[in-house]
C-alpha cells in the first residue's frame, strides 16, 4: 500500500481462529496459535489496534490465518487511517456499544423488577429476558467489548454464546408477544417457531463448531421464516379481536415487531454484501423502545386501576365506619329508651 510518510494505525478483529499480522516484515499481532496441523492449532478471537510509521517506501501488510474450526473463513474487517483517526473511531464505536448495551441491560433489569412486583404478569419476564439476551450478544459483536472484560475467554464459549443468544432473544420475544396479545396466534405456528428456536440453540451448544458454523446461516433463515409465519397468524388474530385491545398500546407493540422484522430481514439479505451497519441491532433497539413505551402505558393503566380500587376500598371503609357508628347510635338509643321506659313502670 502506498501511504504518505507519517504515523498510522490499523484496527482489526480476528475471526474465531488463529492469525498473524506483519507490517513491513515485523510481526505486530498474533492471535491464537497458527499451525498447519490441527493438533497444534489453537483458536482465539480478539480485537487489536496497532500503530506503525509509514515511510517513502510502500507499506506491506501480510495476514496469515489458520482455520480448523469453521467450514469457511475470512480475514475479518480491517480499518486503516492516521493514528488519531483510528483511535477516535475505535473509542466512538466502543462508546456507542456501551450505550446500546447499557440501554438494553437497564430495560431488561427494570422490567424484571416489574415482573417481580406484579406477580403473574409473565410478559414482563419474557421481555426482560429478551432485552438481556440482545445485550449479551452485543458484547460479542464488533468491537467485542467482552474481550476488554474477559481477555482470556475461551473462544468456543464465546462463539457459542454469541450464536445462541440471539436465537434465545427471538424465543423470548415470541413468548412475550404471545402473552401480551393474550394467545391470539396459532398454537401450531407457535409450537413450530419455538421448536425451531430451541433446535437452533441445541445444535449450536452441542454440535462441533465445524458443523454448526456451516449451518448458522441456514438456521437463521429457518428461524426467521418460522417466526414470520407465527407473527402473521398472531396479527390475523389481533385484527379479528381488535376491539378487545387498547389501540395505542397494541399499535406500539405491532410497530415494534414490524420494524425489527423488516430490518432483520434486510440484514439477512445484505449479510454477504456489507457489514458496516448492524440493521438487526437497530431493529431490536427500535423494538425495545416502542415495546417499553407500550408497557409503560400498560403500567400506567394498571396503576390507575389499582388507584381506583384503593379509592373504592377507602370509600367502602368510610361507608362501613358510618354504618358502624349508626348501628352503635341505634343500640345506645334503644338501650336508653328501654331504661327510660323501665324506670316509670317500676
Short mmCIF file of C-alpha atoms in Angstrom, two decimals:
data_model
loop_
_atom_site.label_atom_id
_atom_site.label_comp_id
_atom_site.label_asym_id
_atom_site.label_seq_id
_atom_site.Cartn_x
_atom_site.Cartn_y
_atom_site.Cartn_z
CA UNK A 1 0.00 0.00 0.00
CA UNK A 2 1.39 3.43 -0.95
CA UNK A 3 0.96 5.74 2.05
CA UNK A 4 2.24 9.24 2.66
CA UNK A 5 5.00 9.30 5.29
CA UNK A 6 3.52 9.64 8.76
CA UNK A 7 2.03 7.90 11.77
CA UNK A 8 -0.75 5.42 11.01
CA UNK A 9 -2.71 2.69 12.77
CA UNK A 10 -4.83 -0.29 11.82
CA UNK A 11 -7.71 -1.79 13.75
CA UNK A 12 -8.79 -5.33 13.02
CA UNK A 13 -10.91 -8.02 14.59
CA UNK A 14 -9.84 -11.60 14.17
CA UNK A 15 -12.42 -14.31 13.46
CA UNK A 16 -12.59 -17.15 15.95
CA UNK A 17 -9.49 -18.86 14.68
CA UNK A 18 -5.75 -18.22 14.77
CA UNK A 19 -3.99 -15.47 12.85
CA UNK A 20 -0.86 -13.35 12.48
CA UNK A 21 -0.29 -9.87 11.06
CA UNK A 22 3.00 -8.47 9.75
CA UNK A 23 3.68 -4.86 8.79
CA UNK A 24 6.81 -4.30 6.72
CA UNK A 25 8.12 -7.69 7.77
CA UNK A 26 7.59 -7.12 11.50
CA UNK A 27 5.16 -9.37 13.39
CA UNK A 28 2.78 -6.92 15.11
CA UNK A 29 -0.04 -9.25 16.17
CA UNK A 30 -0.57 -12.92 16.89
CA UNK A 31 -3.95 -14.30 17.92
CA UNK A 32 -4.06 -17.92 18.99
CA UNK A 33 -1.51 -20.31 17.52
CA UNK A 34 -1.18 -20.57 13.76
CA UNK A 35 -0.25 -24.05 12.58
CA UNK A 36 -0.54 -26.26 9.52
CA UNK A 37 -1.77 -29.12 11.74
CA UNK A 38 -5.00 -29.33 13.69
CA UNK A 39 -3.24 -30.86 16.70
CA UNK A 40 -1.04 -27.80 17.32
CA UNK A 41 -3.55 -25.18 16.16
CA UNK A 42 -5.08 -23.03 18.94
CA UNK A 43 -8.09 -20.85 18.01
CA UNK A 44 -8.80 -17.48 19.62
CA UNK A 45 -10.70 -14.26 18.91
CA UNK A 46 -9.57 -10.71 19.64
CA UNK A 47 -9.73 -7.05 18.53
CA UNK A 48 -6.49 -5.09 18.24
CA UNK A 49 -5.24 -1.65 17.26
CA UNK A 50 -1.63 -1.48 16.03
CA UNK A 51 0.28 1.74 15.33
CA UNK A 52 3.07 1.96 12.75
CA UNK A 53 5.12 4.52 10.81
CA UNK A 54 4.93 4.78 7.03
CA UNK A 55 7.96 5.88 5.02
CA UNK A 56 8.55 6.77 1.39
CA UNK A 57 8.56 3.08 0.58
CA UNK A 58 5.28 1.14 0.06
CA UNK A 59 3.86 -0.34 3.27
CA UNK A 60 3.46 -4.10 3.17
CA UNK A 61 0.69 -5.86 5.12
CA UNK A 62 0.75 -9.64 5.43
CA UNK A 63 -2.13 -11.50 7.07
CA UNK A 64 -1.93 -15.21 7.83
CA UNK A 65 -4.88 -17.28 9.01
CA UNK A 66 -5.22 -20.88 10.20
CA UNK A 67 -8.68 -22.38 10.47
CA UNK A 68 -9.65 -25.86 11.62
CA UNK A 69 -12.88 -24.93 13.44
CA UNK A 70 -15.08 -23.41 10.70
CA UNK A 71 -16.18 -24.64 7.31
CA UNK A 72 -15.48 -21.22 5.84
CA UNK A 73 -13.47 -18.21 6.96
CA UNK A 74 -12.20 -14.77 6.07
CA UNK A 75 -9.70 -12.18 7.19
CA UNK A 76 -12.21 -10.10 9.15
CA UNK A 77 -12.64 -6.34 8.93
CA UNK A 78 -9.59 -4.03 8.82
CA UNK A 79 -9.64 -0.25 9.31
CA UNK A 80 -6.65 1.85 8.23
CA UNK A 81 -6.05 5.54 8.92
CA UNK A 82 -3.98 8.02 10.85
CA UNK A 83 -3.42 7.18 14.49
CA UNK A 84 -5.79 9.94 15.66
CA UNK A 85 -8.50 8.80 13.24
CA UNK A 86 -8.30 5.16 14.25
CA UNK A 87 -8.15 5.86 17.99
CA UNK A 88 -11.12 8.23 17.80
CA UNK A 89 -13.00 5.78 15.60
CA UNK A 90 -12.43 2.85 17.98
CA UNK A 91 -13.33 4.97 21.03
CA UNK A 92 -16.52 6.17 19.33
CA UNK A 93 -17.56 2.62 18.37
CA UNK A 94 -16.85 1.32 21.87
CA UNK A 95 -18.85 4.13 23.49
CA UNK A 96 -21.71 3.54 21.07
CA UNK A 97 -21.77 -0.11 22.02
CA UNK A 98 -21.59 0.77 25.72
CA UNK A 99 -24.68 2.95 25.34
CA UNK A 100 -26.51 0.25 23.37
CA UNK A 101 -25.71 -2.46 25.90
CA UNK A 102 -26.45 -0.13 28.82
CA UNK A 103 -29.86 0.78 27.41
CA UNK A 104 -30.76 -2.86 26.82
CA UNK A 105 -29.47 -4.02 30.21
CA UNK A 106 -31.30 -1.27 32.11
CA UNK A 107 -34.53 -2.03 30.23
CA UNK A 108 -34.11 -5.73 30.99
CA UNK A 109 -33.45 -5.22 34.70
CA UNK A 110 -36.27 -2.66 35.01
CA UNK A 111 -38.90 -4.95 33.51
CA UNK A 112 -37.58 -7.90 35.51
CA UNK A 113 -38.19 -5.82 38.62
CA UNK A 114 -41.68 -5.02 37.33
CA UNK A 115 -42.29 -8.75 36.89
CA UNK A 116 -41.26 -9.40 40.50
CA UNK A 117 -43.59 -6.63 41.68
CA UNK A 118 -46.57 -7.71 39.56
CA UNK A 119 -46.60 -11.43 40.18
CA UNK A 120 -48.31 -13.37 37.42
CA UNK A 121 -47.58 -10.80 34.67
CA UNK A 122 -45.23 -13.05 32.70
CA UNK A 123 -44.99 -10.74 29.69
CA UNK A 124 -42.64 -8.54 31.73
CA UNK A 125 -40.39 -11.54 32.42
CA UNK A 126 -40.21 -12.56 28.75
CA UNK A 127 -39.47 -9.03 27.61
CA UNK A 128 -36.76 -8.51 30.24
CA UNK A 129 -35.04 -11.75 29.23
CA UNK A 130 -35.19 -10.74 25.55
CA UNK A 131 -33.51 -7.41 26.34
CA UNK A 132 -30.78 -9.13 28.37
CA UNK A 133 -30.12 -11.68 25.60
CA UNK A 134 -29.73 -8.91 22.99
CA UNK A 135 -27.37 -7.05 25.34
CA UNK A 136 -25.38 -10.25 25.89
CA UNK A 137 -24.95 -10.83 22.16
CA UNK A 138 -23.88 -7.22 21.62
CA UNK A 139 -20.94 -7.83 23.94
CA UNK A 140 -19.57 -10.36 21.43
CA UNK A 141 -20.05 -8.35 18.24
CA UNK A 142 -17.52 -5.84 16.94
CA UNK A 143 -15.82 -4.03 18.65
CA UNK A 144 -16.15 -7.00 21.04
CA UNK A 145 -16.26 -5.30 24.44
CA UNK A 146 -16.27 -8.76 26.00
CA UNK A 147 -12.56 -9.03 25.11
CA UNK A 148 -11.83 -5.97 27.25
CA UNK A 149 -13.67 -7.55 30.17
CA UNK A 150 -12.53 -11.17 29.70
CA UNK A 151 -9.39 -11.19 27.52
CA UNK A 152 -8.73 -14.88 28.23
CA UNK A 153 -12.27 -16.05 27.49
CA UNK A 154 -12.30 -19.43 25.75
CA UNK A 155 -13.14 -18.86 22.09
CA UNK A 156 -15.58 -21.78 21.99
CA UNK A 157 -17.66 -20.49 24.91
CA UNK A 158 -17.67 -17.00 23.44
CA UNK A 159 -18.63 -18.12 19.96
CA UNK A 160 -21.42 -20.44 21.11
CA UNK A 161 -22.75 -17.69 23.39
CA UNK A 162 -22.79 -15.22 20.51
CA UNK A 163 -24.55 -17.65 18.18
CA UNK A 164 -27.19 -18.85 20.66
CA UNK A 165 -28.03 -15.60 22.48
CA UNK A 166 -29.76 -14.00 19.50
CA UNK A 167 -31.90 -17.09 18.92
CA UNK A 168 -32.88 -17.05 22.59
CA UNK A 169 -33.77 -13.36 22.24
CA UNK A 170 -36.12 -14.28 19.37
CA UNK A 171 -37.65 -17.03 21.50
CA UNK A 172 -38.27 -14.69 24.46
CA UNK A 173 -39.78 -12.06 22.17
CA UNK A 174 -42.10 -14.69 20.73
CA UNK A 175 -43.22 -15.67 24.23
CA UNK A 176 -43.66 -12.01 25.16
CA UNK A 177 -45.89 -11.21 22.18
CA UNK A 178 -47.89 -14.38 22.70
CA UNK A 179 -48.52 -13.35 26.31
CA UNK A 180 -49.13 -9.66 25.54
CA UNK A 181 -51.68 -10.44 22.81
CA UNK A 182 -53.47 -12.99 25.01
CA UNK A 183 -52.53 -16.06 22.95
CA UNK A 184 -54.46 -14.90 19.88
CA UNK A 185 -51.98 -16.50 17.46
CA UNK A 186 -51.96 -20.02 16.09
CA UNK A 187 -50.89 -22.59 18.68
CA UNK A 188 -49.37 -24.82 16.00
CA UNK A 189 -47.40 -21.93 14.46
CA UNK A 190 -46.16 -21.03 17.92
CA UNK A 191 -45.02 -24.58 18.65
CA UNK A 192 -43.19 -24.77 15.31
CA UNK A 193 -41.41 -21.44 15.94
CA UNK A 194 -40.46 -22.45 19.49
CA UNK A 195 -39.18 -25.82 18.25
CA UNK A 196 -37.09 -24.14 15.54
CA UNK A 197 -35.51 -21.75 18.05
CA UNK A 198 -34.78 -24.47 20.59
CA UNK A 199 -33.34 -26.77 17.91
CA UNK A 200 -31.00 -24.00 16.74
CA UNK A 201 -29.76 -23.37 20.27
CA UNK A 202 -29.18 -27.08 20.94
CA UNK A 203 -27.29 -27.52 17.66
CA UNK A 204 -25.00 -24.59 18.49
CA UNK A 205 -24.39 -25.81 22.03
CA UNK A 206 -23.69 -29.46 21.28
CA UNK A 207 -22.52 -29.85 17.68
CA UNK A 208 -18.83 -29.43 16.75
CA UNK A 209 -18.01 -25.88 15.63
CA UNK A 210 -17.06 -27.15 12.17
CA UNK A 211 -20.66 -28.32 11.74
CA UNK A 212 -22.80 -25.67 13.42
CA UNK A 213 -20.84 -22.74 11.96
CA UNK A 214 -21.62 -24.09 8.50
CA UNK A 215 -25.30 -24.38 9.40
CA UNK A 216 -25.57 -20.98 11.08
CA UNK A 217 -26.89 -19.10 8.06
CA UNK A 218 -29.39 -21.86 7.25
CA UNK A 219 -30.60 -21.90 10.86
CA UNK A 220 -31.08 -18.13 10.79
CA UNK A 221 -33.30 -18.38 7.71
CA UNK A 222 -35.32 -21.25 9.20
CA UNK A 223 -35.85 -19.39 12.49
CA UNK A 224 -36.76 -16.18 10.69
CA UNK A 225 -39.28 -17.99 8.50
CA UNK A 226 -40.89 -19.80 11.46
CA UNK A 227 -41.17 -16.56 13.42
CA UNK A 228 -42.57 -14.71 10.41
CA UNK A 229 -45.29 -17.34 9.95
CA UNK A 230 -46.16 -17.18 13.65
CA UNK A 231 -46.44 -13.38 13.64
CA UNK A 232 -48.64 -13.49 10.53
CA UNK A 233 -51.08 -15.73 12.42
CA UNK A 234 -50.75 -13.53 15.50
CA UNK A 235 -51.59 -10.34 13.60
CA UNK A 236 -54.53 -12.07 11.94
CA UNK A 237 -55.88 -12.98 15.37
CA UNK A 238 -55.29 -9.45 16.66
CA UNK A 239 -57.17 -7.91 13.72
CA UNK A 240 -60.12 -10.22 14.34
CA UNK A 241 -60.25 -9.26 18.03
CA UNK A 242 -59.04 -5.66 17.68
CA UNK A 243 -61.99 -4.30 19.69
CA UNK A 244 -60.69 -6.20 22.75
CA UNK A 245 -57.34 -4.40 22.80
CA UNK A 246 -56.27 -0.90 23.70
CA UNK A 247 -55.33 0.61 20.35
CA UNK A 248 -52.46 2.90 21.43
CA UNK A 249 -50.66 0.25 23.47
CA UNK A 250 -51.00 -2.52 20.92
CA UNK A 251 -50.22 -0.32 17.93
CA UNK A 252 -46.84 0.38 19.55
CA UNK A 253 -46.28 -3.35 20.04
CA UNK A 254 -47.13 -4.08 16.41
CA UNK A 255 -44.95 -1.20 15.16
CA UNK A 256 -42.04 -2.53 17.21
CA UNK A 257 -42.15 -6.08 15.87
CA UNK A 258 -42.75 -4.82 12.31
CA UNK A 259 -39.65 -2.58 12.49
CA UNK A 260 -37.49 -5.34 13.92
CA UNK A 261 -38.73 -7.87 11.36
CA UNK A 262 -38.15 -5.61 8.37
CA UNK A 263 -34.65 -4.59 9.45
CA UNK A 264 -33.68 -8.15 10.41
CA UNK A 265 -34.81 -9.49 7.04
CA UNK A 266 -32.91 -6.69 5.30
CA UNK A 267 -29.83 -7.69 7.30
CA UNK A 268 -30.21 -11.31 6.20
CA UNK A 269 -30.38 -10.38 2.53
CA UNK A 270 -27.42 -8.00 2.72
CA UNK A 271 -25.34 -10.21 5.05
CA UNK A 272 -22.67 -11.02 2.48
CA UNK A 273 -22.73 -7.54 0.90
CA UNK A 274 -21.93 -5.11 3.71
CA UNK A 275 -21.47 -5.42 7.47
CA UNK A 276 -20.85 -1.76 8.32
CA UNK A 277 -24.35 -1.23 9.74
CA UNK A 278 -25.97 -3.75 12.05
CA UNK A 279 -29.58 -3.41 10.94
CA UNK A 280 -30.70 -6.26 13.20
CA UNK A 281 -29.42 -4.47 16.30
CA UNK A 282 -31.00 -1.20 15.18
CA UNK A 283 -34.30 -3.03 14.68
CA UNK A 284 -34.03 -4.58 18.13
CA UNK A 285 -33.34 -1.19 19.72
CA UNK A 286 -36.41 0.26 17.98
CA UNK A 287 -38.44 -2.74 19.14
CA UNK A 288 -37.24 -2.37 22.74
CA UNK A 289 -38.00 1.36 22.72
CA UNK A 290 -41.52 1.02 21.29
CA UNK A 291 -42.31 -2.01 23.44
CA UNK A 292 -41.07 -0.20 26.55
CA UNK A 293 -43.41 2.69 25.72
CA UNK A 294 -46.30 0.25 25.30
CA UNK A 295 -45.52 -1.49 28.59
CA UNK A 296 -45.25 1.85 30.38
CA UNK A 297 -48.72 2.74 29.04
CA UNK A 298 -49.93 -0.63 30.31
CA UNK A 299 -48.30 0.01 33.70
CA UNK A 300 -49.99 3.41 33.87
CA UNK A 301 -53.36 1.81 33.26
CA UNK A 302 -52.62 -0.88 35.82
CA UNK A 303 -51.61 1.76 38.34
CA UNK A 304 -54.75 3.79 37.58
CA UNK A 305 -56.84 0.65 38.11
CA UNK A 306 -55.05 -0.01 41.41
CA UNK A 307 -55.59 3.60 42.50
CA UNK A 308 -59.27 3.35 41.59
CA UNK A 309 -59.57 0.08 43.52
CA UNK A 310 -57.80 1.65 46.50
CA UNK A 311 -60.15 4.63 46.36
CA UNK A 312 -63.18 2.33 46.23
CA UNK A 313 -61.79 0.40 49.19
CA UNK A 314 -61.29 3.65 51.12
CA UNK A 315 -64.82 4.77 50.28
CA UNK A 316 -66.14 1.37 51.38
CA UNK A 317 -64.27 1.69 54.68
CA UNK A 318 -65.84 5.09 55.25
CA UNK A 319 -69.30 3.70 54.49
CA UNK A 320 -68.70 0.76 56.83
CA UNK A 321 -67.45 3.12 59.52
CA UNK A 322 -70.55 5.31 59.11
CA UNK A 323 -72.80 2.23 59.28
CA UNK A 324 -70.98 1.06 62.40
CA UNK A 325 -71.48 4.45 64.04
CA UNK A 326 -75.16 4.47 63.11
CA UNK A 327 -75.56 0.92 64.45
CA UNK A 328 -73.84 1.92 67.68
CA UNK A 329 -76.01 5.02 68.00
CA UNK A 330 -79.12 2.95 67.38
CA UNK A 331 -78.07 0.47 70.03
CA UNK A 332 -77.38 3.27 72.53
CA UNK A 333 -80.74 4.89 71.71
CA UNK A 334 -82.64 1.65 72.19
CA UNK A 335 -80.80 0.96 75.43
CA UNK A 336 -81.59 4.44 76.70
CA UNK A 337 -85.25 4.18 75.70
CA UNK A 338 -85.51 0.78 77.37
CA UNK A 339 -84.08 2.21 80.57
CA UNK A 340 -86.35 5.23 80.50
CA UNK A 341 -89.39 3.03 79.93
CA UNK A 342 -88.46 0.56 82.70
CA UNK A 343 -87.95 3.26 85.35
CA UNK A 344 -91.54 4.73 85.46
CA UNK A 345 -93.05 1.28 85.11
CA UNK A 346 -91.06 0.12 88.12
#
